Amino acid sequence: MSEIVVIIILVIAVMFIARSVKVVPQQSAWVVERLGKYHATLSPGLNFLVPFVDRAAYRHSLKEIPLDVPSQVCITKDNTQLTVDGILYFQVTDPMRASYGSSNYIIAITQLAQTTLRSVIGRMELDKTFEERDVINASVVQALDEAALNWGVKVLRYEIKDLTPPAAILHAMQAQITAEREKRALIAASEGRRQEQINIATGEREAFIARSEGEKQAEINTAQGEAAAILAVAEASAEAIRKIAAAIQSPGGDQAVQLKVAEKAVEAYAQLAQKNNTMIVPGNMTEVSALIASAMAVIKQGGSSASAR
């Protein structure tokens, strides 16, 4: 009989210890009720309760929790239907409010995220919904964070996973994108052709300028060469004349000139005779002497002029 009593006492002691000693894991919070009323929030580690009086009514994880928001159909400002789904990240910051602020804060957050998303998208046109995802996400987070404050929950961020328009709208958008790309391709091709024509015109202009500059320089060089040649011939002729004048003024110069003039006169008569069938002979040989005398007079006059200079 005594052994049974000992066993009963041991069982009661074990139950007493099990109910009084609680070990709370890290990043967790337990809400304790005493006689059905909130008493305390147990922090991580070893905690003691009053058996049969206190009980751990709620257990919350303080980690960041991802919550999948079910997809739903939203209507944009231009009356286009969009199927939208997303994911929500939240964290319990006040275990007491999370326990008593809402019967189920997860369902409350999910429903509020859906209604807020429909409201935000309803104020936007279809094209804006694709361009301003960050604005939509920020608007949903702001609305949820204000409401979830009474639930002891902090909404960290919301991300849209997918925006799916109807098939007809999607086909029209693809056609628009194709047309836009073709337009950009045509513009790029026309710009290329325009630039090509500009480059060709610029090249032809530069080539023409280069050719004209070359021709100009060639004409200048030719003119300078001709001028130099004329100047050289003139200087040579002047030198020859000076030498002839000096030779005439030297002793025996007159006789030499007379002889040379006579030779030229005879050669002229000989050539004239060869070019005609008729033999031409001067009727009066004194004409040759007169011709020589006239030539000598001209040469002397030229020599006098050269000496005067």
PDB file of C-alpha atoms in Angstrom:
ATOM      1  CA  MET A   1       0.000   0.000   0.000  1.00  0.00           C
ATOM      2  CA  SER A   2       2.826   2.314   0.835  1.00  0.00           C
ATOM      3  CA  GLU A   3       4.459   1.630  -2.518  1.00  0.00           C
ATOM      4  CA  ILE A   4       1.304   2.735  -4.340  1.00  0.00           C
ATOM      5  CA  VAL A   5       1.271   5.956  -2.384  1.00  0.00           C
ATOM      6  CA  VAL A   6       4.898   6.614  -3.275  1.00  0.00           C
ATOM      7  CA  ILE A   7       4.166   6.013  -6.934  1.00  0.00           C
ATOM      8  CA  ILE A   8       1.196   8.373  -6.828  1.00  0.00           C
ATOM      9  CA  ILE A   9       3.327  11.036  -5.142  1.00  0.00           C
ATOM     10  CA  LEU A  10       6.042  10.656  -7.776  1.00  0.00           C
ATOM     11  CA  VAL A  11       3.525  10.977 -10.616  1.00  0.00           C
ATOM     12  CA  ILE A  12       2.060  14.096  -9.027  1.00  0.00           C
ATOM     13  CA  ALA A  13       5.582  15.528  -8.596  1.00  0.00           C
ATOM     14  CA  VAL A  14       6.435  14.863 -12.245  1.00  0.00           C
ATOM     15  CA  MET A  15       3.198  16.492 -13.377  1.00  0.00           C
ATOM     16  CA  PHE A  16       3.878  19.421 -11.082  1.00  0.00           C
ATOM     17  CA  ILE A  17       7.374  19.905 -12.481  1.00  0.00           C
ATOM     18  CA  ALA A  18       6.197  19.512 -16.092  1.00  0.00           C
ATOM     19  CA  ARG A  19       3.566  22.167 -15.590  1.00  0.00           C
ATOM     20  CA  SER A  20       5.782  24.560 -13.681  1.00  0.00           C
ATOM     21  CA  VAL A  21       8.984  24.449 -15.749  1.00  0.00           C
ATOM     22  CA  LYS A  22       8.857  25.723 -19.356  1.00  0.00           C
ATOM     23  CA  VAL A  23      11.781  26.133 -21.784  1.00  0.00           C
ATOM     24  CA  VAL A  24      11.040  28.669 -24.548  1.00  0.00           C
ATOM     25  CA  PRO A  25      13.114  28.301 -27.787  1.00  0.00           C
ATOM     26  CA  GLN A  26      15.093  31.157 -29.315  1.00  0.00           C
ATOM     27  CA  GLN A  27      13.095  33.588 -31.517  1.00  0.00           C
ATOM     28  CA  SER A  28       9.872  32.458 -29.855  1.00  0.00           C
ATOM     29  CA  ALA A  29       7.444  34.011 -27.392  1.00  0.00           C
ATOM     30  CA  TRP A  30       4.813  32.272 -25.273  1.00  0.00           C
ATOM     31  CA  VAL A  31       1.775  34.078 -23.901  1.00  0.00           C
ATOM     32  CA  VAL A  32       0.794  32.909 -20.409  1.00  0.00           C
ATOM     33  CA  GLU A  33      -2.750  33.145 -19.027  1.00  0.00           C
ATOM     34  CA  ARG A  34      -3.487  32.926 -15.329  1.00  0.00           C
ATOM     35  CA  LEU A  35      -6.983  31.717 -14.576  1.00  0.00           C
ATOM     36  CA  GLY A  36      -8.038  32.623 -18.148  1.00  0.00           C
ATOM     37  CA  LYS A  37      -6.544  36.134 -18.077  1.00  0.00           C
ATOM     38  CA  TYR A  38      -3.365  37.401 -19.738  1.00  0.00           C
ATOM     39  CA  HIS A  39      -0.543  37.232 -17.238  1.00  0.00           C
ATOM     40  CA  ALA A  40       2.854  37.458 -18.976  1.00  0.00           C
ATOM     41  CA  THR A  41       4.911  36.791 -22.085  1.00  0.00           C
ATOM     42  CA  LEU A  42       7.682  34.263 -21.634  1.00  0.00           C
ATOM     43  CA  SER A  43      11.038  35.094 -23.196  1.00  0.00           C
ATOM     44  CA  PRO A  44      13.437  32.480 -24.624  1.00  0.00           C
ATOM     45  CA  GLY A  45      15.075  30.307 -21.973  1.00  0.00           C
ATOM     46  CA  LEU A  46      13.959  28.660 -18.693  1.00  0.00           C
ATOM     47  CA  ASN A  47      10.693  29.908 -17.208  1.00  0.00           C
ATOM     48  CA  PHE A  48       8.531  28.830 -14.254  1.00  0.00           C
ATOM     49  CA  LEU A  49       4.729  28.732 -14.035  1.00  0.00           C
ATOM     50  CA  VAL A  50       2.275  28.053 -11.269  1.00  0.00           C
ATOM     51  CA  PRO A  51       0.884  24.594 -11.978  1.00  0.00           C
ATOM     52  CA  PHE A  52      -2.832  24.290 -12.647  1.00  0.00           C
ATOM     53  CA  VAL A  53      -3.098  28.107 -12.424  1.00  0.00           C
ATOM     54  CA  ASP A  54      -0.934  29.325 -15.318  1.00  0.00           C
ATOM     55  CA  ARG A  55      -0.936  27.935 -18.828  1.00  0.00           C
ATOM     56  CA  ALA A  56       0.858  28.766 -22.077  1.00  0.00           C
ATOM     57  CA  ALA A  57      -2.138  29.794 -24.147  1.00  0.00           C
ATOM     58  CA  TYR A  58      -0.369  31.046 -27.311  1.00  0.00           C
ATOM     59  CA  ARG A  59       2.977  30.317 -28.859  1.00  0.00           C
ATOM     60  CA  HIS A  60       4.369  32.700 -31.509  1.00  0.00           C
ATOM     61  CA  SER A  61       7.452  32.604 -33.743  1.00  0.00           C
ATOM     62  CA  LEU A  62       9.277  35.927 -33.910  1.00  0.00           C
ATOM     63  CA  LYS A  63      10.996  35.041 -37.192  1.00  0.00           C
ATOM     64  CA  GLU A  64      10.185  36.673 -40.531  1.00  0.00           C
ATOM     65  CA  ILE A  65       7.363  34.701 -42.107  1.00  0.00           C
ATOM     66  CA  PRO A  66       6.608  34.514 -45.865  1.00  0.00           C
ATOM     67  CA  LEU A  67       2.907  34.360 -46.689  1.00  0.00           C
ATOM     68  CA  ASP A  68       1.649  33.441 -50.147  1.00  0.00           C
ATOM     69  CA  VAL A  69      -1.247  35.700 -51.153  1.00  0.00           C
ATOM     70  CA  PRO A  70      -3.656  33.798 -53.454  1.00  0.00           C
ATOM     71  CA  SER A  71      -4.089  35.065 -56.989  1.00  0.00           C
ATOM     72  CA  GLN A  72      -7.093  37.232 -57.750  1.00  0.00           C
ATOM     73  CA  VAL A  73      -8.630  39.167 -60.628  1.00  0.00           C
ATOM     74  CA  CYS A  74      -8.196  42.953 -60.458  1.00  0.00           C
ATOM     75  CA  ILE A  75      -9.739  45.551 -62.785  1.00  0.00           C
ATOM     76  CA  THR A  76      -7.579  48.466 -63.908  1.00  0.00           C
ATOM     77  CA  LYS A  77      -8.649  52.054 -64.457  1.00  0.00           C
ATOM     78  CA  ASP A  78      -9.170  51.384 -68.181  1.00  0.00           C
ATOM     79  CA  ASN A  79     -11.433  48.378 -67.404  1.00  0.00           C
ATOM     80  CA  THR A  80      -8.912  45.636 -68.117  1.00  0.00           C
ATOM     81  CA  GLN A  81      -8.835  42.475 -66.043  1.00  0.00           C
ATOM     82  CA  LEU A  82      -5.550  41.370 -64.499  1.00  0.00           C
ATOM     83  CA  THR A  83      -4.791  38.176 -62.624  1.00  0.00           C
ATOM     84  CA  VAL A  84      -2.416  39.129 -59.817  1.00  0.00           C
ATOM     85  CA  ASP A  85      -0.672  37.062 -57.169  1.00  0.00           C
ATOM     86  CA  GLY A  86       2.055  37.972 -54.717  1.00  0.00           C
ATOM     87  CA  ILE A  87       3.950  37.092 -51.590  1.00  0.00           C
ATOM     88  CA  LEU A  88       3.916  38.921 -48.257  1.00  0.00           C
ATOM     89  CA  TYR A  89       6.615  38.999 -45.586  1.00  0.00           C
ATOM     90  CA  PHE A  90       5.662  39.834 -42.005  1.00  0.00           C
ATOM     91  CA  GLN A  91       6.925  39.412 -38.450  1.00  0.00           C
ATOM     92  CA  VAL A  92       5.225  39.224 -35.036  1.00  0.00           C
ATOM     93  CA  THR A  93       6.458  42.140 -32.945  1.00  0.00           C
ATOM     94  CA  ASP A  94       3.919  42.106 -30.068  1.00  0.00           C
ATOM     95  CA  PRO A  95       2.925  38.575 -28.965  1.00  0.00           C
ATOM     96  CA  MET A  96       0.181  39.829 -26.633  1.00  0.00           C
ATOM     97  CA  ARG A  97      -1.574  41.781 -29.422  1.00  0.00           C
ATOM     98  CA  ALA A  98      -0.999  38.958 -31.851  1.00  0.00           C
ATOM     99  CA  SER A  99      -2.832  36.695 -29.409  1.00  0.00           C
ATOM    100  CA  TYR A 100      -5.768  38.934 -28.569  1.00  0.00           C
ATOM    101  CA  GLY A 101      -5.890  41.576 -31.308  1.00  0.00           C
ATOM    102  CA  SER A 102      -7.303  39.234 -33.953  1.00  0.00           C
ATOM    103  CA  SER A 103      -8.732  35.760 -33.949  1.00  0.00           C
ATOM    104  CA  ASN A 104      -6.462  34.880 -36.883  1.00  0.00           C
ATOM    105  CA  TYR A 105      -4.023  37.551 -37.958  1.00  0.00           C
ATOM    106  CA  ILE A 106      -2.749  35.479 -40.912  1.00  0.00           C
ATOM    107  CA  ILE A 107      -6.188  35.372 -42.540  1.00  0.00           C
ATOM    108  CA  ALA A 108      -6.699  39.046 -41.696  1.00  0.00           C
ATOM    109  CA  ILE A 109      -3.413  40.038 -43.343  1.00  0.00           C
ATOM    110  CA  THR A 110      -4.149  37.907 -46.429  1.00  0.00           C
ATOM    111  CA  GLN A 111      -7.600  39.369 -46.953  1.00  0.00           C
ATOM    112  CA  LEU A 112      -6.409  42.930 -46.364  1.00  0.00           C
ATOM    113  CA  ALA A 113      -3.539  42.428 -48.843  1.00  0.00           C
ATOM    114  CA  GLN A 114      -6.002  41.301 -51.526  1.00  0.00           C
ATOM    115  CA  THR A 115      -8.445  44.171 -50.997  1.00  0.00           C
ATOM    116  CA  THR A 116      -5.639  46.756 -50.871  1.00  0.00           C
ATOM    117  CA  LEU A 117      -4.121  45.355 -54.057  1.00  0.00           C
ATOM    118  CA  ARG A 118      -7.450  45.598 -55.893  1.00  0.00           C
ATOM    119  CA  SER A 119      -7.809  49.201 -54.741  1.00  0.00           C
ATOM    120  CA  VAL A 120      -4.293  50.216 -55.832  1.00  0.00           C
ATOM    121  CA  ILE A 121      -4.542  48.566 -59.259  1.00  0.00           C
ATOM    122  CA  GLY A 122      -8.003  50.055 -59.790  1.00  0.00           C
ATOM    123  CA  ARG A 123      -6.435  53.527 -59.756  1.00  0.00           C
ATOM    124  CA  MET A 124      -3.923  52.662 -62.498  1.00  0.00           C
ATOM    125  CA  GLU A 125      -4.092  52.031 -66.215  1.00  0.00           C
ATOM    126  CA  LEU A 126      -2.894  48.744 -67.661  1.00  0.00           C
ATOM    127  CA  ASP A 127       0.477  49.995 -68.895  1.00  0.00           C
ATOM    128  CA  LYS A 128       1.229  51.635 -65.553  1.00  0.00           C
ATOM    129  CA  THR A 129       0.729  48.392 -63.646  1.00  0.00           C
ATOM    130  CA  PHE A 130       3.682  46.852 -65.464  1.00  0.00           C
ATOM    131  CA  GLU A 131       5.858  49.944 -65.100  1.00  0.00           C
ATOM    132  CA  GLU A 132       5.139  50.782 -61.455  1.00  0.00           C
ATOM    133  CA  ARG A 133       5.362  47.518 -59.577  1.00  0.00           C
ATOM    134  CA  ASP A 134       7.444  49.181 -56.895  1.00  0.00           C
ATOM    135  CA  VAL A 135       4.694  51.755 -56.326  1.00  0.00           C
ATOM    136  CA  ILE A 136       2.079  49.002 -56.000  1.00  0.00           C
ATOM    137  CA  ASN A 137       4.227  47.052 -53.554  1.00  0.00           C
ATOM    138  CA  ALA A 138       4.923  50.124 -51.427  1.00  0.00           C
ATOM    139  CA  SER A 139       1.223  51.084 -51.332  1.00  0.00           C
ATOM    140  CA  VAL A 140       0.197  47.598 -50.185  1.00  0.00           C
ATOM    141  CA  VAL A 141       2.877  47.524 -47.475  1.00  0.00           C
ATOM    142  CA  GLN A 142       1.876  50.960 -46.168  1.00  0.00           C
ATOM    143  CA  ALA A 143      -1.826  50.059 -45.936  1.00  0.00           C
ATOM    144  CA  LEU A 144      -1.133  46.698 -44.298  1.00  0.00           C
ATOM    145  CA  ASP A 145       1.378  48.087 -41.835  1.00  0.00           C
ATOM    146  CA  GLU A 146      -1.102  50.631 -40.500  1.00  0.00           C
ATOM    147  CA  ALA A 147      -3.827  48.037 -39.984  1.00  0.00           C
ATOM    148  CA  ALA A 148      -1.551  45.265 -38.685  1.00  0.00           C
ATOM    149  CA  LEU A 149      -0.205  47.475 -35.928  1.00  0.00           C
ATOM    150  CA  ASN A 150      -3.257  46.551 -33.766  1.00  0.00           C
ATOM    151  CA  TRP A 151      -2.599  42.889 -34.460  1.00  0.00           C
ATOM    152  CA  GLY A 152       0.972  42.959 -33.130  1.00  0.00           C
ATOM    153  CA  VAL A 153       2.342  42.264 -36.598  1.00  0.00           C
ATOM    154  CA  LYS A 154       4.864  44.221 -38.678  1.00  0.00           C
ATOM    155  CA  VAL A 155       4.461  43.931 -42.475  1.00  0.00           C
ATOM    156  CA  LEU A 156       7.967  44.104 -43.929  1.00  0.00           C
ATOM    157  CA  ARG A 157       7.413  43.955 -47.690  1.00  0.00           C
ATOM    158  CA  TYR A 158       5.104  42.769 -50.429  1.00  0.00           C
ATOM    159  CA  GLU A 159       6.184  41.518 -53.836  1.00  0.00           C
ATOM    160  CA  ILE A 160       3.996  40.910 -56.898  1.00  0.00           C
ATOM    161  CA  LYS A 161       4.942  37.560 -58.389  1.00  0.00           C
ATOM    162  CA  ASP A 162       2.953  37.727 -61.580  1.00  0.00           C
ATOM    163  CA  LEU A 163       0.660  40.039 -63.548  1.00  0.00           C
ATOM    164  CA  THR A 164      -1.309  38.160 -66.189  1.00  0.00           C
ATOM    165  CA  PRO A 165      -3.626  40.051 -68.554  1.00  0.00           C
ATOM    166  CA  PRO A 166      -6.252  38.284 -70.689  1.00  0.00           C
ATOM    167  CA  ALA A 167      -5.057  36.414 -73.771  1.00  0.00           C
ATOM    168  CA  ALA A 168      -6.501  39.022 -76.168  1.00  0.00           C
ATOM    169  CA  ILE A 169      -4.768  41.868 -74.334  1.00  0.00           C
ATOM    170  CA  LEU A 170      -1.538  39.888 -74.218  1.00  0.00           C
ATOM    171  CA  HIS A 171      -1.724  39.271 -77.979  1.00  0.00           C
ATOM    172  CA  ALA A 172      -2.348  42.982 -78.618  1.00  0.00           C
ATOM    173  CA  MET A 173       0.597  43.921 -76.408  1.00  0.00           C
ATOM    174  CA  GLN A 174       2.858  41.523 -78.279  1.00  0.00           C
ATOM    175  CA  ALA A 175       1.701  42.979 -81.606  1.00  0.00           C
ATOM    176  CA  GLN A 176       2.398  46.478 -80.275  1.00  0.00           C
ATOM    177  CA  ILE A 177       5.869  45.466 -79.132  1.00  0.00           C
ATOM    178  CA  THR A 178       6.567  43.891 -82.541  1.00  0.00           C
ATOM    179  CA  ALA A 179       5.402  47.034 -84.335  1.00  0.00           C
ATOM    180  CA  GLU A 180       7.529  49.208 -82.068  1.00  0.00           C
ATOM    181  CA  ARG A 181      10.600  47.092 -82.722  1.00  0.00           C
ATOM    182  CA  GLU A 182       9.983  47.194 -86.487  1.00  0.00           C
ATOM    183  CA  LYS A 183       9.604  50.967 -86.248  1.00  0.00           C
ATOM    184  CA  ARG A 184      12.921  51.272 -84.407  1.00  0.00           C
ATOM    185  CA  ALA A 185      14.553  49.017 -87.000  1.00  0.00           C
ATOM    186  CA  LEU A 186      13.267  51.168 -89.870  1.00  0.00           C
ATOM    187  CA  ILE A 187      14.407  54.335 -88.130  1.00  0.00           C
ATOM    188  CA  ALA A 188      17.842  52.830 -87.525  1.00  0.00           C
ATOM    189  CA  ALA A 189      18.094  51.746 -91.181  1.00  0.00           C
ATOM    190  CA  SER A 190      17.074  55.203 -92.436  1.00  0.00           C
ATOM    191  CA  GLU A 191      19.553  56.850 -90.095  1.00  0.00           C
ATOM    192  CA  GLY A 192      22.226  54.518 -91.435  1.00  0.00           C
ATOM    193  CA  ARG A 193      21.392  55.394 -95.035  1.00  0.00           C
ATOM    194  CA  ARG A 194      21.369  59.101 -94.211  1.00  0.00           C
ATOM    195  CA  GLN A 195      24.736  58.860 -92.511  1.00  0.00           C
ATOM    196  CA  GLU A 196      26.071  56.864 -95.456  1.00  0.00           C
ATOM    197  CA  GLN A 197      24.953  59.552 -97.908  1.00  0.00           C
ATOM    198  CA  ILE A 198      26.480  62.248 -95.706  1.00  0.00           C
ATOM    199  CA  ASN A 199      29.759  60.347 -95.578  1.00  0.00           C
ATOM    200  CA  ILE A 200      29.780  59.831 -99.367  1.00  0.00           C
ATOM    201  CA  ALA A 201      29.014  63.521-100.010  1.00  0.00           C
ATOM    202  CA  THR A 202      31.687  64.580 -97.539  1.00  0.00           C
ATOM    203  CA  GLY A 203      34.211  62.257 -99.163  1.00  0.00           C
ATOM    204  CA  GLU A 204      33.393  63.508-102.654  1.00  0.00           C
ATOM    205  CA  ARG A 205      33.665  67.115-101.511  1.00  0.00           C
ATOM    206  CA  GLU A 206      37.029  66.517 -99.863  1.00  0.00           C
ATOM    207  CA  ALA A 207      38.252  64.622-102.945  1.00  0.00           C
ATOM    208  CA  PHE A 208      37.145  67.464-105.240  1.00  0.00           C
ATOM    209  CA  ILE A 209      38.878  70.010-103.019  1.00  0.00           C
ATOM    210  CA  ALA A 210      42.028  67.894-103.016  1.00  0.00           C
ATOM    211  CA  ARG A 211      41.954  67.541-106.828  1.00  0.00           C
ATOM    212  CA  SER A 212      41.358  71.267-107.312  1.00  0.00           C
ATOM    213  CA  GLU A 213      44.176  72.090-104.916  1.00  0.00           C
ATOM    214  CA  GLY A 214      46.436  69.696-106.842  1.00  0.00           C
ATOM    215  CA  GLU A 215      45.470  71.187-110.192  1.00  0.00           C
ATOM    216  CA  LYS A 216      45.974  74.668-108.807  1.00  0.00           C
ATOM    217  CA  GLN A 217      49.415  73.787-107.512  1.00  0.00           C
ATOM    218  CA  ALA A 218      50.284  72.109-110.827  1.00  0.00           C
ATOM    219  CA  GLU A 219      49.264  75.225-112.779  1.00  0.00           C
ATOM    220  CA  ILE A 220      51.276  77.375-110.388  1.00  0.00           C
ATOM    221  CA  ASN A 221      54.295  75.123-110.814  1.00  0.00           C
ATOM    222  CA  THR A 222      53.867  75.140-114.625  1.00  0.00           C
ATOM    223  CA  ALA A 223      53.552  78.928-114.702  1.00  0.00           C
ATOM    224  CA  GLN A 224      56.597  79.313-112.489  1.00  0.00           C
ATOM    225  CA  GLY A 225      58.520  76.914-114.721  1.00  0.00           C
ATOM    226  CA  GLU A 226      57.520  78.756-117.891  1.00  0.00           C
ATOM    227  CA  ALA A 227      58.411  82.100-116.295  1.00  0.00           C
ATOM    228  CA  ALA A 228      61.783  80.711-115.235  1.00  0.00           C
ATOM    229  CA  ALA A 229      62.357  79.343-118.747  1.00  0.00           C
ATOM    230  CA  ILE A 230      61.442  82.660-120.379  1.00  0.00           C
ATOM    231  CA  LEU A 231      63.686  84.486-117.936  1.00  0.00           C
ATOM    232  CA  ALA A 232      66.544  82.074-118.668  1.00  0.00           C
ATOM    233  CA  VAL A 233      66.091  82.454-122.458  1.00  0.00           C
ATOM    234  CA  ALA A 234      65.963  86.247-122.115  1.00  0.00           C
ATOM    235  CA  GLU A 235      69.070  86.263-119.952  1.00  0.00           C
ATOM    236  CA  ALA A 236      70.851  83.960-122.432  1.00  0.00           C
ATOM    237  CA  SER A 237      69.804  86.171-125.380  1.00  0.00           C
ATOM    238  CA  ALA A 238      70.947  89.285-123.541  1.00  0.00           C
ATOM    239  CA  GLU A 239      74.270  87.629-122.731  1.00  0.00           C
ATOM    240  CA  ALA A 240      74.677  86.578-126.350  1.00  0.00           C
ATOM    241  CA  ILE A 241      73.912  90.087-127.552  1.00  0.00           C
ATOM    242  CA  ARG A 242      76.424  91.521-125.111  1.00  0.00           C
ATOM    243  CA  LYS A 243      79.051  89.103-126.281  1.00  0.00           C
ATOM    244  CA  ILE A 244      78.295  89.909-129.955  1.00  0.00           C
ATOM    245  CA  ALA A 245      78.508  93.629-129.249  1.00  0.00           C
ATOM    246  CA  ALA A 246      81.810  93.117-127.451  1.00  0.00           C
ATOM    247  CA  ALA A 247      83.141  91.049-130.349  1.00  0.00           C
ATOM    248  CA  ILE A 248      82.135  93.695-132.871  1.00  0.00           C
ATOM    249  CA  GLN A 249      83.942  96.396-130.917  1.00  0.00           C
ATOM    250  CA  SER A 250      87.119  94.331-130.794  1.00  0.00           C
ATOM    251  CA  PRO A 251      89.767  94.651-133.602  1.00  0.00           C
ATOM    252  CA  GLY A 252      88.681  92.863-136.793  1.00  0.00           C
ATOM    253  CA  GLY A 253      85.077  92.708-135.612  1.00  0.00           C
ATOM    254  CA  ASP A 254      83.660  94.659-138.529  1.00  0.00           C
ATOM    255  CA  GLN A 255      85.323  92.421-141.075  1.00  0.00           C
ATOM    256  CA  ALA A 256      84.064  89.312-139.323  1.00  0.00           C
ATOM    257  CA  VAL A 257      80.523  90.650-139.257  1.00  0.00           C
ATOM    258  CA  GLN A 258      80.692  91.574-142.942  1.00  0.00           C
ATOM    259  CA  LEU A 259      81.929  88.101-143.748  1.00  0.00           C
ATOM    260  CA  LYS A 260      79.173  86.490-141.681  1.00  0.00           C
ATOM    261  CA  VAL A 261      76.462  88.653-143.270  1.00  0.00           C
ATOM    262  CA  ALA A 262      77.771  87.843-146.716  1.00  0.00           C
ATOM    263  CA  GLU A 263      77.692  84.147-145.918  1.00  0.00           C
ATOM    264  CA  LYS A 264      74.101  84.398-144.695  1.00  0.00           C
ATOM    265  CA  ALA A 265      73.080  86.319-147.822  1.00  0.00           C
ATOM    266  CA  VAL A 266      74.687  83.721-150.062  1.00  0.00           C
ATOM    267  CA  GLU A 267      73.018  80.898-148.097  1.00  0.00           C
ATOM    268  CA  ALA A 268      69.644  82.644-148.418  1.00  0.00           C
ATOM    269  CA  TYR A 269      70.052  82.944-152.198  1.00  0.00           C
ATOM    270  CA  ALA A 270      71.128  79.312-152.383  1.00  0.00           C
ATOM    271  CA  GLN A 271      68.099  78.077-150.442  1.00  0.00           C
ATOM    272  CA  LEU A 272      65.784  80.217-152.534  1.00  0.00           C
ATOM    273  CA  ALA A 273      67.265  78.745-155.683  1.00  0.00           C
ATOM    274  CA  GLN A 274      66.854  75.195-154.410  1.00  0.00           C
ATOM    275  CA  LYS A 275      63.151  75.699-153.605  1.00  0.00           C
ATOM    276  CA  ASN A 276      62.294  76.968-157.128  1.00  0.00           C
ATOM    277  CA  ASN A 277      62.818  75.494-160.551  1.00  0.00           C
ATOM    278  CA  THR A 278      64.162  78.778-161.749  1.00  0.00           C
ATOM    279  CA  MET A 279      67.682  79.832-160.915  1.00  0.00           C
ATOM    280  CA  ILE A 280      67.602  83.253-159.284  1.00  0.00           C
ATOM    281  CA  VAL A 281      70.730  85.359-159.666  1.00  0.00           C
ATOM    282  CA  PRO A 282      70.955  88.968-158.580  1.00  0.00           C
ATOM    283  CA  GLY A 283      70.910  91.287-161.572  1.00  0.00           C
ATOM    284  CA  ASN A 284      73.369  93.617-160.002  1.00  0.00           C
ATOM    285  CA  MET A 285      75.983  92.197-157.664  1.00  0.00           C
ATOM    286  CA  THR A 286      76.247  95.589-156.050  1.00  0.00           C
ATOM    287  CA  GLU A 287      72.952  94.740-154.326  1.00  0.00           C
ATOM    288  CA  VAL A 288      74.790  92.180-152.232  1.00  0.00           C
ATOM    289  CA  SER A 289      77.344  94.802-151.194  1.00  0.00           C
ATOM    290  CA  ALA A 290      74.516  97.206-150.419  1.00  0.00           C
ATOM    291  CA  LEU A 291      72.770  94.518-148.359  1.00  0.00           C
ATOM    292  CA  ILE A 292      75.937  93.831-146.414  1.00  0.00           C
ATOM    293  CA  ALA A 293      76.496  97.569-145.880  1.00  0.00           C
ATOM    294  CA  SER A 294      72.936  97.982-144.560  1.00  0.00           C
ATOM    295  CA  ALA A 295      73.310  95.041-142.195  1.00  0.00           C
ATOM    296  CA  MET A 296      76.590  96.433-140.909  1.00  0.00           C
ATOM    297  CA  ALA A 297      74.945  99.789-140.283  1.00  0.00           C
ATOM    298  CA  VAL A 298      72.200  98.147-138.228  1.00  0.00           C
ATOM    299  CA  ILE A 299      74.737  96.088-136.265  1.00  0.00           C
ATOM    300  CA  LYS A 300      76.844  99.153-135.550  1.00  0.00           C
ATOM    301  CA  GLN A 301      73.818 101.086-134.449  1.00  0.00           C
ATOM    302  CA  GLY A 302      72.843  98.218-132.111  1.00  0.00           C
ATOM    303  CA  GLY A 303      76.398  98.130-130.770  1.00  0.00           C
ATOM    304  CA  SER A 304      76.354 101.882-130.135  1.00  0.00           C
ATOM    305  CA  SER A 305      73.074 101.571-128.228  1.00  0.00           C
ATOM    306  CA  ALA A 306      74.476  98.719-126.149  1.00  0.00           C
ATOM    307  CA  SER A 307      77.611 100.760-125.360  1.00  0.00           C
ATOM    308  CA  ALA A 308      75.484 103.745-124.339  1.00  0.00           C
ATOM    309  CA  ARG A 309      73.573 101.540-121.914  1.00  0.00           C
TER     310      ARG A 309
END
